[in-house]
Coordinates of C-alpha atoms in Angstrom, one line a residue:
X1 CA 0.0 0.0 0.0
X2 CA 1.0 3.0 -0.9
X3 CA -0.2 6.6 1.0
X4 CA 0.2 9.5 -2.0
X5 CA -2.2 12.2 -0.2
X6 CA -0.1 15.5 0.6
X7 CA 1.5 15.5 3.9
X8 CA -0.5 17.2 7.0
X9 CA 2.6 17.8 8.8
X10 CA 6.8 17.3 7.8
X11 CA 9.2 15.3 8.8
X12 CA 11.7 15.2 11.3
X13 CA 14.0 17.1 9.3
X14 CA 12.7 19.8 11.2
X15 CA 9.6 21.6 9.1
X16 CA 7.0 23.1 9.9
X17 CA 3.4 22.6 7.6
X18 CA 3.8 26.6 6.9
X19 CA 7.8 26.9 6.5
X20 CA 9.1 23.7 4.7
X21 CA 11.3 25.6 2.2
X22 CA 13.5 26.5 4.9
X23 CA 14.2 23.5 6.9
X24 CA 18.0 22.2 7.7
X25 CA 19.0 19.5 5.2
X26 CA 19.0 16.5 7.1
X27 CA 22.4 16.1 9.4
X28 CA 22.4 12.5 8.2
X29 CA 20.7 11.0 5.0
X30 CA 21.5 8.1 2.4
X31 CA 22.6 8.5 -1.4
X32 CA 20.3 8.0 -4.1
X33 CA 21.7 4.8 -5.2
X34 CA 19.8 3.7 -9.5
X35 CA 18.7 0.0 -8.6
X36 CA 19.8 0.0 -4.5
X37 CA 17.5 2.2 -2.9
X38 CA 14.0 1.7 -4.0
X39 CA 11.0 1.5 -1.8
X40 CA 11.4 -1.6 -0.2
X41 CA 14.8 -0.5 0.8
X42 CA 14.3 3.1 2.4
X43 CA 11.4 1.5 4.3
X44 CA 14.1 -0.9 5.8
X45 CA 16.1 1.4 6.2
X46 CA 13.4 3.9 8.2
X47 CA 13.1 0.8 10.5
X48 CA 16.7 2.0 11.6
X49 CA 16.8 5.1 11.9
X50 CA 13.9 7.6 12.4
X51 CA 16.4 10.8 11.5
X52 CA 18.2 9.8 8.7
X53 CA 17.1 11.7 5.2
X54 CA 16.3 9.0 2.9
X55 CA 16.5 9.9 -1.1
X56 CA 14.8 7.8 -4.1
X57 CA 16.8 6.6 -6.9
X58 CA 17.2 9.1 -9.5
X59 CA 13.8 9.6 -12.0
X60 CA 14.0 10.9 -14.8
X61 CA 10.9 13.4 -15.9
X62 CA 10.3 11.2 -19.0
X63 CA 9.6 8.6 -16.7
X64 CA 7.1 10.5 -14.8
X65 CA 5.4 12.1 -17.6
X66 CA 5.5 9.1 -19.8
X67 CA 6.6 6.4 -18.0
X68 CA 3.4 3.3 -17.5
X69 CA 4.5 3.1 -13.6
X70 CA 3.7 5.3 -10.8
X71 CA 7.1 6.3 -10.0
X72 CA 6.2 8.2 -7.5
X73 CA 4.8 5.8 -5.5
X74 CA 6.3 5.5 -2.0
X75 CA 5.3 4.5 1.8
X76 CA 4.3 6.6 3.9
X77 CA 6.7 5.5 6.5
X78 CA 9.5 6.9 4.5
X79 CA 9.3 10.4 5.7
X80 CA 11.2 12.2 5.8
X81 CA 12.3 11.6 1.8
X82 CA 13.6 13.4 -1.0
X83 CA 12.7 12.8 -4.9
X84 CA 15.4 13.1 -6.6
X85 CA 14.9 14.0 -10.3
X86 CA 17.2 13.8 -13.6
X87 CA 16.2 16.1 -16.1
X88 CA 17.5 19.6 -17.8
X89 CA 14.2 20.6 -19.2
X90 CA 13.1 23.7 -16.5
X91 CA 9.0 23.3 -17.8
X92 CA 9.4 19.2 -17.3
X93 CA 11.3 19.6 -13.8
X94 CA 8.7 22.0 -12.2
X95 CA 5.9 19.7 -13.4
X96 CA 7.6 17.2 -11.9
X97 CA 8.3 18.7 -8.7
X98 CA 4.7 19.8 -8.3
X99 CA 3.6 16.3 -8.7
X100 CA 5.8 15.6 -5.9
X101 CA 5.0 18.2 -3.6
X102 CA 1.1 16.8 -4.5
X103 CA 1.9 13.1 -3.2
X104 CA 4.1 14.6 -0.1
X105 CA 7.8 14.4 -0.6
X106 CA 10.3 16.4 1.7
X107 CA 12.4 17.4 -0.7
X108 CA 12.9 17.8 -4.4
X109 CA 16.5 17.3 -5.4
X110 CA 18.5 17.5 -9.0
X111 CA 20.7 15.0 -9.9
X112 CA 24.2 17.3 -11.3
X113 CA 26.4 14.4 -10.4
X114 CA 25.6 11.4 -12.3
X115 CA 28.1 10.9 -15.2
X116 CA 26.8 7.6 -16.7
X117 CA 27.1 7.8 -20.9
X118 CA 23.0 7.4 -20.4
X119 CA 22.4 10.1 -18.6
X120 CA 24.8 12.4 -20.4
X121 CA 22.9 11.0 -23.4
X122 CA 19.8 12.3 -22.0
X123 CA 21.3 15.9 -21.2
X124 CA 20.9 15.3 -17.1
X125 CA 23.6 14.6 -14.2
X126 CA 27.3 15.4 -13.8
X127 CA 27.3 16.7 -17.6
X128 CA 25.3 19.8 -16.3
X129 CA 28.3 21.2 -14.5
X130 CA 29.5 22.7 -17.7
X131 CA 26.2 25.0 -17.3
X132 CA 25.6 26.3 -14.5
X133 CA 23.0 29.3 -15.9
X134 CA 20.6 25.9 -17.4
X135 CA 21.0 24.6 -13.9
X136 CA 20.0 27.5 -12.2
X137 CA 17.2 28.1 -14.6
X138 CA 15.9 24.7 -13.8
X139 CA 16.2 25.1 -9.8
X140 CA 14.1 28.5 -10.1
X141 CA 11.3 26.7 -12.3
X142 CA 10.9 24.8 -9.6
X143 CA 11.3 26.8 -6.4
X144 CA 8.6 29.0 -7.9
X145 CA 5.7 26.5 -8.0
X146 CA 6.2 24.1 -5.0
X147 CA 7.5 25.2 -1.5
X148 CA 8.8 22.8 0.0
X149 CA 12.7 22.4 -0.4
X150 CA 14.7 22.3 -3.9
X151 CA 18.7 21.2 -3.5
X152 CA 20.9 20.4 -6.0
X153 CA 23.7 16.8 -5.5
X154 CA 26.7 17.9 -7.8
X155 CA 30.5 16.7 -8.1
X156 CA 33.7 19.2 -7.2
X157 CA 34.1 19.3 -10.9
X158 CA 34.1 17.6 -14.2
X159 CA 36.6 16.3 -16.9
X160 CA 39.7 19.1 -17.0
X161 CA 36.7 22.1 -15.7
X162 CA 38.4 21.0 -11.8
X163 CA 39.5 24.1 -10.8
X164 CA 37.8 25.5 -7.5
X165 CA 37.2 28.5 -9.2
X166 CA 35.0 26.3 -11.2
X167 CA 33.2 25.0 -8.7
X168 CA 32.7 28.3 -6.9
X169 CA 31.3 29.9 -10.1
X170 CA 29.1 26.6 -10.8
X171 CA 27.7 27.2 -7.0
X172 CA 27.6 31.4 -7.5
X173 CA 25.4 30.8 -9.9
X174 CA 23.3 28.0 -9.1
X175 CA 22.7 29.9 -5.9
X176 CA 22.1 33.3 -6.9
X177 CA 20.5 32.6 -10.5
X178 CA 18.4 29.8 -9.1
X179 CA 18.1 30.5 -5.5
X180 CA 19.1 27.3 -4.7
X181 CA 20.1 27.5 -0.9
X182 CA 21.4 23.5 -0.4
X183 CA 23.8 21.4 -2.4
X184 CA 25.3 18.1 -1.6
X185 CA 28.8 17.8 -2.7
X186 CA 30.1 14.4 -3.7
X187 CA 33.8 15.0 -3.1
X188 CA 35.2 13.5 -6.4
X189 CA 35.0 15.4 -9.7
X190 CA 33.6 13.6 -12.7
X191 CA 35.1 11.9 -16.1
X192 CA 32.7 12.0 -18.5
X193 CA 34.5 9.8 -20.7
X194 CA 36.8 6.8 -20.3
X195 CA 35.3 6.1 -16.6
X196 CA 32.3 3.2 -15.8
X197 CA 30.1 5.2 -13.1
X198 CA 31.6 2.6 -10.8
X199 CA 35.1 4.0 -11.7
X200 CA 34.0 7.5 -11.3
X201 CA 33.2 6.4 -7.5
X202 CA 36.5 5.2 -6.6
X203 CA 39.4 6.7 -9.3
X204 CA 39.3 10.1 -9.0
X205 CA 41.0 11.0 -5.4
X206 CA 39.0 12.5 -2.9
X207 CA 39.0 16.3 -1.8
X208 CA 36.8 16.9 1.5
X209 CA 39.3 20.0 2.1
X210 CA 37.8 21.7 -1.2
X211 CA 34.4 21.4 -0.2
X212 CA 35.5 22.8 3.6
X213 CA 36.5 25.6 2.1
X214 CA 33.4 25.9 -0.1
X215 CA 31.3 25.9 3.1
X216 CA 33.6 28.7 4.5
X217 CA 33.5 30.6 1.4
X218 CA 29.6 30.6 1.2
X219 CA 28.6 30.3 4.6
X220 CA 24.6 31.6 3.9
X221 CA 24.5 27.9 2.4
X222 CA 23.7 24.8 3.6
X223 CA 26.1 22.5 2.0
X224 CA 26.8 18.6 2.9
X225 CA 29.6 16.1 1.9
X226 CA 29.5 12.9 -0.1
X227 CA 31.7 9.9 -1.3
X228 CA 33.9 7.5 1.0
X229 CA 32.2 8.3 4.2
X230 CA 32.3 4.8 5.6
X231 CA 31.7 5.2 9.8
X232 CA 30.0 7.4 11.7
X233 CA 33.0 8.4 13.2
X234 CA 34.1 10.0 9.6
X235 CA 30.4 11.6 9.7
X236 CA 31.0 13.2 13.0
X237 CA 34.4 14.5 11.5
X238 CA 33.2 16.1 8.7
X239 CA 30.2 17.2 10.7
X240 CA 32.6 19.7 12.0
X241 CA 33.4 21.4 8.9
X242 CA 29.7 21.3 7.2
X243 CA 26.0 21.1 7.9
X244 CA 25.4 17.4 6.6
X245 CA 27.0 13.9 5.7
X246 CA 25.4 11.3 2.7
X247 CA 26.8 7.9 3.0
X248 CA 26.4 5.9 0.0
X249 CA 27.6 2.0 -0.2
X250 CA 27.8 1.4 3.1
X251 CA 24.9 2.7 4.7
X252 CA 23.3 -0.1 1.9
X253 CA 25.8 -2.7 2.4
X254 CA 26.5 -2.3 6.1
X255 CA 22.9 -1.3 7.3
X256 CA 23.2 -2.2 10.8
X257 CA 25.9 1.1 10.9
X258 CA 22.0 2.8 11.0
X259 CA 20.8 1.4 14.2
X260 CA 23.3 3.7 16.2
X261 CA 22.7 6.9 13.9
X262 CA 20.0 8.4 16.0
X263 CA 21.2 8.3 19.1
X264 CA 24.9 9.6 18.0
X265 CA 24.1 11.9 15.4
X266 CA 21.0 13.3 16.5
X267 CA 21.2 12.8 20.4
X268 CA 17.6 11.1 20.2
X269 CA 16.6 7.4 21.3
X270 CA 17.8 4.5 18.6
X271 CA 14.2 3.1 17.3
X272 CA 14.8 0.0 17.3
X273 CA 17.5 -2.2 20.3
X274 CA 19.1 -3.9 17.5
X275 CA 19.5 -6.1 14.3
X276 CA 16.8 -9.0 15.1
X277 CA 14.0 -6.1 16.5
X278 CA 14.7 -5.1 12.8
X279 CA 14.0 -8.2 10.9
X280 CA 11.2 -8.6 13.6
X281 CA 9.5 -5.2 12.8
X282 CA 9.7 -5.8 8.7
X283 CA 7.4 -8.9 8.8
X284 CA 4.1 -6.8 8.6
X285 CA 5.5 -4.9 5.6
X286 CA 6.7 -8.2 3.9
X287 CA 3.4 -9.7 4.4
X288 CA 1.5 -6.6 3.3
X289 CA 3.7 -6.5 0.2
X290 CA 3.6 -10.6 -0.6
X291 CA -0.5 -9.9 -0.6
X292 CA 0.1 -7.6 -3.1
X293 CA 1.9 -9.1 -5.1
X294 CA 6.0 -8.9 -4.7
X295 CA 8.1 -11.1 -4.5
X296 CA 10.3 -12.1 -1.4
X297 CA 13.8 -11.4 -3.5
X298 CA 12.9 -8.0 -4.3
X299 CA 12.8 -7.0 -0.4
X300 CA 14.9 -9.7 0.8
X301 CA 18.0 -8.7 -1.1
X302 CA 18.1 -5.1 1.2
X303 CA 18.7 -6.7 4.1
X304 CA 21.7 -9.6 3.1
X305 CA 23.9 -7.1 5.1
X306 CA 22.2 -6.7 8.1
X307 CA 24.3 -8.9 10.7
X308 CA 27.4 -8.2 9.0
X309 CA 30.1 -9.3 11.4
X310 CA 27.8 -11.1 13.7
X311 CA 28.2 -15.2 13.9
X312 CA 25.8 -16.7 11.6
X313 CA 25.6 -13.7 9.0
X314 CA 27.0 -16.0 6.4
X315 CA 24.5 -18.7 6.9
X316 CA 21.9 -15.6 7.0
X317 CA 23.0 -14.6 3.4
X318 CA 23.1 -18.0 1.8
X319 CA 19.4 -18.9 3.4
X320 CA 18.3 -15.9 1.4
X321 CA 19.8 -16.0 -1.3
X322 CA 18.7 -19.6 -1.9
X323 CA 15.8 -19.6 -0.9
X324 CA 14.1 -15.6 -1.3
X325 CA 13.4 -16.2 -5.0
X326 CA 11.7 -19.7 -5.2
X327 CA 8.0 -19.9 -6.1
X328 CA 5.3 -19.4 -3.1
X329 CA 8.6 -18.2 -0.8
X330 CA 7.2 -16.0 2.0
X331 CA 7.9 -14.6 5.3
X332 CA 8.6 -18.1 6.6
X333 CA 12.4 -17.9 4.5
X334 CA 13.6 -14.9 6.9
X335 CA 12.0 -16.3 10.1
X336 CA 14.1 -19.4 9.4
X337 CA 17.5 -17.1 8.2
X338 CA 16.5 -15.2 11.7
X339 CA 17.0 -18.6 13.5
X340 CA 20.3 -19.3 12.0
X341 CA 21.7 -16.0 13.3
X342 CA 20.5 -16.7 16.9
X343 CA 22.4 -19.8 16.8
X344 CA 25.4 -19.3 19.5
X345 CA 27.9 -21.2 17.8
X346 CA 27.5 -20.2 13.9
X347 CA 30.5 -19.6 12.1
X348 CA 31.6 -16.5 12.4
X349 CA 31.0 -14.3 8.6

């Protein structure tokens, strides 16, 4: 089931029903991840954390204007959440983004970081560095016809345009043009040639001092980090420096690093004592969705990480993956993973 009617009140990203456009990006959130974090995953991964900012995977307008899905769609447990859109059409965006404001989202946020050959191909992503007045344009198209908040997830740079003069005239622009008052700054620049996606996420180094000194050099803005942040130990660091951290991979492979978010990010109660309450509290949602017609894989594979580290997280792993796809499989396959981790005496993963 899925509840689309606009929100009555926002989420604990700290809103209010009359002020949303101005609320704090989220301290904490997780990437939009094409193909990881869909529906089934954010609503595991709300079961972790009640603070955390979750996004959607990139949609493209084309999708939501032509597309045969609702791909909008979305659980009302999610909130707060963030749509996060691929497009470079300014009419198509702020369509879009009304839509979204219509079914309840948090947040509406560009995609200027992607630099897949398919979404260059489709003029959207990390391509859309090289023009910053197009960006802008599209971030005011939208700003003007929803109120709730517009933010822009970009790279430090692109191809040989790496300079930080380029970046600063990129944000300068974007944030006076556009009015766009949030960005999230994956850490990396972008090739837009000769590197898989999954390249772009590891080859080119790292720079977290560069978008520091972005934060100090436009302090009106709220600006978080991405890329490499793998503990929240590394969150708390760079929580220092800036107003927000997005982990990425690990917050999807690693999910149990959730469960102690709350309570060490945010100084509020953890929602949840631990990785079995979590497995526990997703069975009404699995059988909700089995009724409906999903199948077990397509939630299952979320939550292979979970125990990570934990005796009996291998045997946890092989039960579902053996076993999550097979016809009439239902919520008796993760009860009977559940009981393999509980074991005292599994072999360690």
């Amino acid at each position: 089931m899925h509840l689309n009617k606009p929100k009555q009140e926002a989420g604990s990203a700290g809103a209010t029903p009359d002020d949303k456009r101005n609320y704090p990006l989220c301290r904490f959130s997780i990437a939009p991840m094409l193909d990881w974090t869909d529906r089934h995953c954010r609503y595991f991964h709300r079961l972790l954390s009640k603070e955390t900012l979750l996004y959607t995977e990139m949609v493209t307008t084309g999708a939501i204007v032509h597309g045969k899905g609702d791909y909008l769609a979305y659980s009302e447990e999610e909130h707060p959440i963030a749509l996060q859109l691929g497009g470079s059409d300014p009419a198509a965006l702020a369509h879009c983004a009304k839509l979204a404001e219509q079914r309840g989202y948090d947040e509406i946020n560009l995609n200027v970081g992607c630099p897949s050959d398919r979404v260059q191909n489709g003029m959207f992503g990390a391509c859309l560095m090289g023009q910053a007045t197009l960006v802008a344009d599209c971030i005011k198209a939208m700003r003007d016809v929803v109120s709730i908040p517009v933010t822009v997830k970009t790279r430090i740079g692109i191809d040989e345009q790496d300079s930080y003069a380029f970046l600063c005239d990129f944000i300068e622009t974007v944030a006076g043009r556009g009015e766009c008052e949030m960005f999230t700054i994956h850490a990396r620049k972008a090739w837009l040639s000769g590197l898989s996606p999954k390249q772009n996420r590891e080859v080119p180094p790292l720079d977290y001092p560069r978008v520091y000194q972005l934060k100090r050099d436009f302090p009106a803005l709220t600006i978080a980090i991405n890329g490499g942040v793998k503990t929240l130990d590394e969150a708390r660091q760079h929580l220092q420096h800036l107003d927000g951290v997005m982990m990425g991979r690990e917050a999807y492979q690693n999910p149990g690093i959730l469960l102690q978010v709350d309570r060490e990010l945010f100084g509020s109660q953890a929602p949840l004592q631990d990785s079995v309450a979590a497995i526990e509290a997703l069975y009404p949602y699995i059988e909700r969705e089995l009724a409906n017609g999903t199948y077990l894989g397509h939630i299952t594979r979320h939550i292979l990480g979970l125990f990570q580290g934990i005796p009996g997280a291998r045997q946890w792993r092989r039960h579902l993956s053996e076993n999550a796809h097979k016809p009439g499989a239902d919520v008796r396959v993760v009860e009977q993973a559940l009981s393999l981790v509980r074991q005292p005496h599994c072999e360690m993963a």
